[in-house]
Coordinates of C-alpha atoms and ligand atoms in Angstrom, one line a residue:
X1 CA 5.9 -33.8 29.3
X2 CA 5.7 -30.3 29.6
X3 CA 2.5 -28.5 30.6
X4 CA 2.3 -24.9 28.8
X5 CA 0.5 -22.2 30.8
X6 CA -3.1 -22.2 28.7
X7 CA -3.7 -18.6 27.1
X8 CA -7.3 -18.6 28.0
X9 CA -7.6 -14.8 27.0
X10 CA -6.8 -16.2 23.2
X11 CA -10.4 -17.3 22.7
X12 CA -12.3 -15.1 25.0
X13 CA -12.7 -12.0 22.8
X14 CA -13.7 -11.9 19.1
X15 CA -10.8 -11.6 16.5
X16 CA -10.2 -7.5 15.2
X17 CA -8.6 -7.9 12.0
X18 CA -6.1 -5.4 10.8
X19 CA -8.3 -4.4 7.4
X20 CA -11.5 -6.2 6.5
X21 CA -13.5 -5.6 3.5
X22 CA -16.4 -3.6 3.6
X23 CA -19.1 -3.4 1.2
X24 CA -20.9 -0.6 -0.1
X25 CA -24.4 -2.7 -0.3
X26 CA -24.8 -1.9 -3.9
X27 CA -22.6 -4.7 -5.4
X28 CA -24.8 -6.9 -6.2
X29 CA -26.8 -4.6 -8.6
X30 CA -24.3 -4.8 -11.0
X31 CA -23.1 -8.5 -10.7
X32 CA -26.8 -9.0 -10.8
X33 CA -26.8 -6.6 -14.1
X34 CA -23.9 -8.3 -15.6
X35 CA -25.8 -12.1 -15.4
X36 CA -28.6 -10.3 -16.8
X37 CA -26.9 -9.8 -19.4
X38 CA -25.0 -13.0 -19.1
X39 CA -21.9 -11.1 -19.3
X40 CA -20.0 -13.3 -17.2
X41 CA -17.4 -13.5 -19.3
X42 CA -13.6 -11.3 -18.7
X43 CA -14.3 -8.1 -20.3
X44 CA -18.0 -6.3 -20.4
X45 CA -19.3 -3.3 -19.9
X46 CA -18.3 -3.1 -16.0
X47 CA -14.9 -3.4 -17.2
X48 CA -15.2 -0.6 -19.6
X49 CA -17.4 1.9 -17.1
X50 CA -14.8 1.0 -14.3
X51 CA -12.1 1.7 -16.6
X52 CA -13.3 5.2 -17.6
X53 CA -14.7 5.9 -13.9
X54 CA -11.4 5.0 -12.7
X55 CA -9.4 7.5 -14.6
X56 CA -12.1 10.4 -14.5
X57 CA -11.7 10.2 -10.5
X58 CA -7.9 10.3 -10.6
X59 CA -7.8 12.9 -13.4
X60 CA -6.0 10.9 -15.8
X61 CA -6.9 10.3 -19.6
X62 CA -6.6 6.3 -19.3
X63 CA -6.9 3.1 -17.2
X64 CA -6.7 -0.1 -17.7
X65 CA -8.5 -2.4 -15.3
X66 CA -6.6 -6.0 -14.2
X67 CA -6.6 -9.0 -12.4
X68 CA -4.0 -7.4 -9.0
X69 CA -1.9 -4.7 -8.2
X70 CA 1.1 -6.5 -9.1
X71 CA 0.2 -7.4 -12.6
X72 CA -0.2 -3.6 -12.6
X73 CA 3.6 -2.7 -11.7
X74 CA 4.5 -5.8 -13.8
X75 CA 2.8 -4.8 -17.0
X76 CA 4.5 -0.7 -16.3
X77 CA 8.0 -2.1 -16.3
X78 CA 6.8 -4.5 -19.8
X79 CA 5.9 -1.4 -21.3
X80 CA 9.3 0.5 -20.5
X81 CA 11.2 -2.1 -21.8
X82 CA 12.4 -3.1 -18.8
X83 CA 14.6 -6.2 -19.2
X84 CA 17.5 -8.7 -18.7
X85 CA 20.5 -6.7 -17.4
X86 CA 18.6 -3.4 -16.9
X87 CA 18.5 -2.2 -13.1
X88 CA 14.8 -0.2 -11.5
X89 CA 15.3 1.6 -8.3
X90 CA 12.3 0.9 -6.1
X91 CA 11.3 2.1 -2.2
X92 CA 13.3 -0.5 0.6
X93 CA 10.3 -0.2 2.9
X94 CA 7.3 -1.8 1.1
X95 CA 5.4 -5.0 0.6
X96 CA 7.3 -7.3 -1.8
X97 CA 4.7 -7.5 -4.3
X98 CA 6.6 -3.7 -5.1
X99 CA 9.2 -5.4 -5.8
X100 CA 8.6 -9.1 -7.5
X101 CA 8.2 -7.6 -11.4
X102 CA 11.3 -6.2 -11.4
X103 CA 12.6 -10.0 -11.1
X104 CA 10.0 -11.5 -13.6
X105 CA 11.8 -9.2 -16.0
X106 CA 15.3 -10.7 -15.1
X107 CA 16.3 -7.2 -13.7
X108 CA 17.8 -6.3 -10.7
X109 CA 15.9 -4.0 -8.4
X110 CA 18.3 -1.1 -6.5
X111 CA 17.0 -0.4 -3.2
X112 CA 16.3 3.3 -1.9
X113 CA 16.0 4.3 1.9
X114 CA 12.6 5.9 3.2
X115 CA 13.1 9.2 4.7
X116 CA 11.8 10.2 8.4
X117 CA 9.1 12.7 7.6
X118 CA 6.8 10.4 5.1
X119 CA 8.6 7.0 5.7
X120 CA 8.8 6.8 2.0
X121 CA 11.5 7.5 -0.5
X122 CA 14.1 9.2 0.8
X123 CA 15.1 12.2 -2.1
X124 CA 18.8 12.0 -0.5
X125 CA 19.2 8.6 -1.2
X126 CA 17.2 8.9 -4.6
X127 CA 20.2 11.7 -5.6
X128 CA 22.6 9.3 -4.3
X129 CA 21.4 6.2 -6.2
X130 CA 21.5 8.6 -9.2
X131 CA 24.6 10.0 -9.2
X132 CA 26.0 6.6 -8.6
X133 CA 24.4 5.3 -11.7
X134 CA 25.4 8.1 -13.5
X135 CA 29.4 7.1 -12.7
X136 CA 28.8 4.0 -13.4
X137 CA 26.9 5.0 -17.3
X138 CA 23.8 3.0 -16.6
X139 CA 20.8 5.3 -15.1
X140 CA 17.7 2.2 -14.3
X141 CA 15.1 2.0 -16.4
X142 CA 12.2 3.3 -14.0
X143 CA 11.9 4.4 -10.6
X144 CA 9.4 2.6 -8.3
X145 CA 8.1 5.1 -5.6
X146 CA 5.8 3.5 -3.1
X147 CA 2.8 5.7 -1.4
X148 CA 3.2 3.3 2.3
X149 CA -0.2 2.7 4.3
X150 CA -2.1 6.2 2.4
X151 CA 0.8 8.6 3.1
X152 CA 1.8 10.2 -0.1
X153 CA 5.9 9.9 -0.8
X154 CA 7.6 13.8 -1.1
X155 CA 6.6 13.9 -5.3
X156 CA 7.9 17.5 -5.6
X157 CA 11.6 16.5 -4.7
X158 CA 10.8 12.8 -6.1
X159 CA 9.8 13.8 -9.7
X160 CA 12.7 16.9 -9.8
X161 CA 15.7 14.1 -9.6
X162 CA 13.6 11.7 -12.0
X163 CA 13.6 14.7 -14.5
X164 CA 17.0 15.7 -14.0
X165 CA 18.1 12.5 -15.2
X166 CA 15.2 11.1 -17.4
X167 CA 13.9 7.9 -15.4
X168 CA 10.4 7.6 -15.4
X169 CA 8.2 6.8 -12.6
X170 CA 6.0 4.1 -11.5
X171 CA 4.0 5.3 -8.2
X172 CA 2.4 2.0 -6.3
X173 CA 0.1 3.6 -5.2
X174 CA -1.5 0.0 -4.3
X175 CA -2.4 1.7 -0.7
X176 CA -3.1 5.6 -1.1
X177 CA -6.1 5.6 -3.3
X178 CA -8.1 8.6 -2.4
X179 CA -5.0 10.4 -1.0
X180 CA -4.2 13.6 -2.5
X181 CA -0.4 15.8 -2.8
X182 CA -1.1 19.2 -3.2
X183 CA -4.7 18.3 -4.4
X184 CA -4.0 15.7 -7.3
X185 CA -4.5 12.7 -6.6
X186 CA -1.4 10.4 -5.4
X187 CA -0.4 7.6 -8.3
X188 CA -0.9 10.3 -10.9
X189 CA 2.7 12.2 -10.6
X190 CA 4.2 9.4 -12.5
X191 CA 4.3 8.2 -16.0
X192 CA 2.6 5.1 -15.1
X193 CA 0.5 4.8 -11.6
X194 CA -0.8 1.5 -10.1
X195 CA -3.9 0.9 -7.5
X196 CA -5.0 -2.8 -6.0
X197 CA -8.4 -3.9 -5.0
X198 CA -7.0 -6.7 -2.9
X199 CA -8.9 -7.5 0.3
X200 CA -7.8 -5.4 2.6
X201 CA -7.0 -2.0 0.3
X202 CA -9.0 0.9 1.2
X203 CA -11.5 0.0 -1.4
X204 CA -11.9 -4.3 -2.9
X205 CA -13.3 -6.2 -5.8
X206 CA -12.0 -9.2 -3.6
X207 CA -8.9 -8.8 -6.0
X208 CA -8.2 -6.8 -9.1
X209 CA -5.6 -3.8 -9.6
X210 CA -5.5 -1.1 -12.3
X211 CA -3.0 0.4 -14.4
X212 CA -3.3 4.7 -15.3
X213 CA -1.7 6.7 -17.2
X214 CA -2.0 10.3 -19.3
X215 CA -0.1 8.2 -22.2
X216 CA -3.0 7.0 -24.0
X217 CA -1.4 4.7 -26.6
X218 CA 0.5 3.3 -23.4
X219 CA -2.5 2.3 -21.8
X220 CA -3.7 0.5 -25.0
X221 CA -0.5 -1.5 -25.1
X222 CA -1.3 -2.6 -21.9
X223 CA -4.6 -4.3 -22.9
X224 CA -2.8 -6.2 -25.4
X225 CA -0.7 -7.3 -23.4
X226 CA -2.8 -7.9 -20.5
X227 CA -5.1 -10.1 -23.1
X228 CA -2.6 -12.8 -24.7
X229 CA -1.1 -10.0 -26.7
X230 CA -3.1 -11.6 -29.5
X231 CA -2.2 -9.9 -33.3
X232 CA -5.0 -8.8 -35.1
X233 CA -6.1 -11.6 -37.5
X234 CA -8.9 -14.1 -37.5
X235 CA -6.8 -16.7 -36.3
X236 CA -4.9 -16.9 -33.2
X237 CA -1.7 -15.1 -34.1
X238 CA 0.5 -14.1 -31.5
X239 CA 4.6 -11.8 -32.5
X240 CA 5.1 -11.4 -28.5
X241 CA 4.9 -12.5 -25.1
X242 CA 1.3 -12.0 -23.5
X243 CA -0.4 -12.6 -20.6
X244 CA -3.7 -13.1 -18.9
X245 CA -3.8 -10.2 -16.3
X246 CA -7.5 -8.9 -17.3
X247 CA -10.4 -8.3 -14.6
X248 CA -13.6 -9.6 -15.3
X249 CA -16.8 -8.3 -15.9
X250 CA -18.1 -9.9 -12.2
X251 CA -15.2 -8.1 -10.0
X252 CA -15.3 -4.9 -12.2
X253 CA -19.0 -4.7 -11.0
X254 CA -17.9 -4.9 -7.4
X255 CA -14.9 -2.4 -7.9
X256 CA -18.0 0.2 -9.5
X257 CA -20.2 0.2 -6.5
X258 CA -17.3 0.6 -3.9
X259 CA -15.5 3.9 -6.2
X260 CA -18.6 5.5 -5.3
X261 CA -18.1 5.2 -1.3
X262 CA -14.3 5.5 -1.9
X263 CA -14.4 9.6 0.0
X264 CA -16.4 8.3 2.9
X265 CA -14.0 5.5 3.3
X266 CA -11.3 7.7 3.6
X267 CA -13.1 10.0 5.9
X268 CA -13.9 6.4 8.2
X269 CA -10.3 5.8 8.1
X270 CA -9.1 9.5 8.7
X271 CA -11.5 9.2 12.0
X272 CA -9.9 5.7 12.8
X273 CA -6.7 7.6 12.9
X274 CA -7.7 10.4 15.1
X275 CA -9.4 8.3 17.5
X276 CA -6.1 6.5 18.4
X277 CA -4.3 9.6 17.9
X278 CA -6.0 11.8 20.5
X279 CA -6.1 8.7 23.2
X280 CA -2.8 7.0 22.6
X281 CA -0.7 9.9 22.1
X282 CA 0.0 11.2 25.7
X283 CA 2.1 7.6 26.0
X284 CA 5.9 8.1 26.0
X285 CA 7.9 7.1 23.0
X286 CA 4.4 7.0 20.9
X287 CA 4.8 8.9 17.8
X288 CA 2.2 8.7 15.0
X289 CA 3.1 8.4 11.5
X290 CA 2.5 12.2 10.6
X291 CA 0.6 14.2 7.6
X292 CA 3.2 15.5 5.0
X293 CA 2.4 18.9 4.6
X294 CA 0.3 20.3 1.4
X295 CA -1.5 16.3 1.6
X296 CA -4.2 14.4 2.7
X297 CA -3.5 11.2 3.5
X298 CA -6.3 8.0 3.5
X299 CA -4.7 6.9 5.9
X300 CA -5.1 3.3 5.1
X301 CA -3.8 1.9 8.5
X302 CA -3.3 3.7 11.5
X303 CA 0.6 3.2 12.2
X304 CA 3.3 4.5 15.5
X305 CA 6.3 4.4 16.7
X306 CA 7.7 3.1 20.0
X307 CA 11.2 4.8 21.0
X308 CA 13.2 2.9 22.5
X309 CA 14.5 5.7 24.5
X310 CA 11.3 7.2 25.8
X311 CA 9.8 4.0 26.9
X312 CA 10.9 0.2 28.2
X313 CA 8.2 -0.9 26.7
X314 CA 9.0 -2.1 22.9
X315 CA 7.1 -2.4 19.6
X316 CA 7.5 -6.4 20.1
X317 CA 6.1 -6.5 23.4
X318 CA 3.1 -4.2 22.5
X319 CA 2.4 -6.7 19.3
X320 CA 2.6 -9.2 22.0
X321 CA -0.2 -7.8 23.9
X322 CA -2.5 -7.0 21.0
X323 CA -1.6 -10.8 19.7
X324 CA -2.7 -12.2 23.2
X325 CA -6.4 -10.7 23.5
X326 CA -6.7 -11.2 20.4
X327 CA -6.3 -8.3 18.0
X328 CA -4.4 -8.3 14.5
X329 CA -2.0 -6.0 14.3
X330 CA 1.7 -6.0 11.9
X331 CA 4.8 -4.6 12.5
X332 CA 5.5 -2.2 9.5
X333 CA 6.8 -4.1 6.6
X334 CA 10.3 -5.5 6.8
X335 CA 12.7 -3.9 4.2
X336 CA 13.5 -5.5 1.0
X337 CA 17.1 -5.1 1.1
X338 CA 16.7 -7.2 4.5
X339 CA 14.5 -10.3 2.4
X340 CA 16.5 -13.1 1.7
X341 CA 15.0 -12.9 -1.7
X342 CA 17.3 -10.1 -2.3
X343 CA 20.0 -10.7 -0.3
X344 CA 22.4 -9.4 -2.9
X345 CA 20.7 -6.1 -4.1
X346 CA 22.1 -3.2 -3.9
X347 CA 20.7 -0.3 -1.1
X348 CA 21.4 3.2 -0.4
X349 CA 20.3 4.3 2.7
X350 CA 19.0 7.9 4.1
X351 CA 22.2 8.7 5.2
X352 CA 25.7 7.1 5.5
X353 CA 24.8 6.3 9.0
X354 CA 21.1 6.6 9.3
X355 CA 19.0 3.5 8.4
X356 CA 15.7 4.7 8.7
X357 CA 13.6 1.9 6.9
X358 CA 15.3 -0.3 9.2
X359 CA 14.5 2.0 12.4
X360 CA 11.0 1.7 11.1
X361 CA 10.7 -2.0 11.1
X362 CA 12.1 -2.8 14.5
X363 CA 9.9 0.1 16.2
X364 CA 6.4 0.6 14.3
X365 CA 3.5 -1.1 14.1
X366 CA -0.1 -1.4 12.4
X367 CA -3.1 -1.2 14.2
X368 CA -6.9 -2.3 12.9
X369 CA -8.0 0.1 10.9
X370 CA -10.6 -0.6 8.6
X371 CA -13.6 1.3 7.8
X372 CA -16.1 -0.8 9.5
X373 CA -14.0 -1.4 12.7
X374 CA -16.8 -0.4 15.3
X375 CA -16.1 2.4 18.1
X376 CA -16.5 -0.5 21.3
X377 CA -13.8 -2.3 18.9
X378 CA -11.1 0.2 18.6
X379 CA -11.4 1.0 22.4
X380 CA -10.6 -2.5 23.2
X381 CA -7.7 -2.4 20.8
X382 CA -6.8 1.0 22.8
X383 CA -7.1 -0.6 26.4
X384 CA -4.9 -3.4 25.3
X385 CA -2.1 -0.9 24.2
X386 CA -2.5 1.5 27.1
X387 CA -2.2 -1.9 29.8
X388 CA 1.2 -2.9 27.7
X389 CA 2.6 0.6 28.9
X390 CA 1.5 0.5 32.0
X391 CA 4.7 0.4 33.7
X392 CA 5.7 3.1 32.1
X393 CA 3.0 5.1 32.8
X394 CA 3.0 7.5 35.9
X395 CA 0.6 6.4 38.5
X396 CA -3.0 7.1 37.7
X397 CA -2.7 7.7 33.5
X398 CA -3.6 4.2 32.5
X399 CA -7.1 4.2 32.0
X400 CA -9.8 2.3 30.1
X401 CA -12.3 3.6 27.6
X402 CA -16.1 2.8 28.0
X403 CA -18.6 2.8 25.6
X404 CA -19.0 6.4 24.9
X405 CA -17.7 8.4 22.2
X406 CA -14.7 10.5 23.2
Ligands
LIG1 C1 -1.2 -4.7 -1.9 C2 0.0 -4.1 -2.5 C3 0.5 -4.4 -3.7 C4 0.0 -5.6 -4.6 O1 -1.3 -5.5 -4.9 P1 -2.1 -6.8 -5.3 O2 -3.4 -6.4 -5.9 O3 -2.3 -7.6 -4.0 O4 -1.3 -7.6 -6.3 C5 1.6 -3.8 -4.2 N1 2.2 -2.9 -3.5 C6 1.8 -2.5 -2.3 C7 2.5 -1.4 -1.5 C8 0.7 -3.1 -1.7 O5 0.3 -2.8 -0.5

């Protein structure tokens, strides 16, 4: 038998997780309102103030509150008529939840390429994607443009080609609530925009998305759909498919109290960001995921680069590291186009010969990043990254951070 070398270090410092929830501490007031009231039951009056406090924050005229993110992008593509045989362009680099409606419509999603400035869409490949469709005389039904880890996509350049050919938008905006492009808030440049209250999003009901839109008459659709699509009759009497996508009255309670923290969130996040910023960034090869001009980002998690060229240490290795004394941290997501789950779906990339998604994936990575990480934390997780390039440091520059604010 084989002995392996015990990793003592696994259990000698406490887990930092990548994004933890963090409550506001006035929750429980209105769960404790709502069994009050005994309105435990889906629907309420959390649902309804959540709904309307929602949309004013955002600036939009409606929002409809549901059970995830997901059912959120699901229920935009039900109401465009998205369907067997149609085809929705949707960002490469992005969590797959992004991606899964377009396939519980029987449609078939088109991959587009992020860009290097934002990581997002890339407006080249958009045009490309476009023009392609055009040749072939079958524009998709909807573009989904994903806002990745708070950093708006480039909307100016985004919405232009959408116009130009009349495809409407969808902006997940699952992880850039709070972010703003040119001082509106991201998720609102499309005709439909989607935010989650999953766990580990900027702000949590412990799950629970929302649907917005200026379309009014859209958003009420939604709620019939989102409820059984139940006719209106005294019996149950039901002309189309429905489902049960609704967020109850309990969870829109939670989702209340933490809108109202949602700015100094972003500001704890923001300062996450700096933090690693100003003491990681004199490492070679390091390069932060930037600010797109004209926005402010929430920057939901703190995310870099390792070039291959400027460094031998590599993105893998410095996971390795974080993995071993026991801090959480991702590589960026993996692109779609690369899933096995859609192994066959088309892809344009940035350019003919530049994959940048791709790039991404095999060199970035996610760092802890949540609002309540604690100062001594983050300086561990800064130590442990500094030691996996020390040998390509220069004599002397490796250093590790005490307990006072720097
Ligand atoms: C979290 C997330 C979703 C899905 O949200 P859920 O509420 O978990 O269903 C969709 N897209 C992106 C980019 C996400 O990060």
């Amino acid at each position: 038998m084989i002995k392996r070398k015990k990793r003592v270090s696994l259990l000698t410092e406490p887990r930092i997780n990548l994004s933890l929830p963090h409550m506001s501490g006035t929750e429980m007031e209105y769960i404790e309102a709502a069994f009050e009231m005994n309105w435990i039951a889906p629907l309420g009056p959390n649902v309804d103030r959540f709904e309307q406090e929602m949309a004013e924050r955002v600036g939009v005229k409606d929002a409809v509150a549901l059970s995830s993110g997901t059912a959120a992008i699901h229920l935009a593509l039900c109401l465009m008529n998205v369907t067997r045989g149609d085809t929705v362009f949707c960002s490469t680099l992005t969590f797959v939840a992004s991606a899964n409606p377009i396939l519980y419509q029987g449609a078939e999603p088109v991959f587009i390429d992020s860009e290097p400035d934002s990581w997002n869409m890339s407006p080249q490949a958009l045009k490309r994607a476009m023009e392609d469709a055009v040749l072939r005389g079958k524009l998709p039904k909807a573009v989904i443009v994903v806002h990745l880890y708070g950093q708006s996509s480039q909307m100016d350049a985004i919405v232009q080609i959408c116009n130009a050919y009349e495809v409407p938008i969808i902006e997940d905006a699952a992880e850039s609530l709070g972010t703003t492009y040119k001082n509106k808030a991201s998720g609102t440049f499309g005709k439909y925009g989607i935010y989650s209250f999953n766990g580990n999003k900027i702000i949590t009901t412990s799950g629970g998305g929302m649907l917005i839109s200026n379309d009014v008459e859209s958003i009420q659709r939604a709620r019939f759909l989102a409820t059984q699509a139940r006719d209106q009759a005294r019996h149950y009497q039901h002309s189309e498919i429905g489902f049960n996508y609704r967020m109850s009255n309990i969870v829109a309670g939670i989702g209340r109290s933490q809108l109202r923290v949602l700015e100094e969130r972003v500001a704890a996040r923001r300062q996450v960001f700096d933090r690693y910023e100003r003491l990681l960034g004199d490492l070679p090869g390091i390069q932060f995921m930037q600010e797109l001009k004209n926005t402010r980002s929430n920057r939901w998690l703190t995310t870099f680069t390792v070039s291959p060229e400027a460094t031998d240490t590599t993105a893998d290795e410095v996971l390795r590291t974080l993995e071993e004394a026991n801090i959480e941290a991702r590589p960026v997501w993996k692109p779609l186009h690369l899933q096995p789950l859609f192994y066959d779906a088309t892809y344009y990339p940035h350019q003919e010969n530049l994959h940048v998604a791709e790039q991404l994936f095999q060199t970035g990575i996610c760092l802890p990043s949540g609002s309540n990480l604690m100062e001594e934390q983050q300086f561990r997780v800064i130590t442990c990254i500094r030691k996996a390039f020390k040998r390509s440091l220069p004599n002397g520059s490796f250093f590790i951070i005490g307990k006072r604010e720097v």
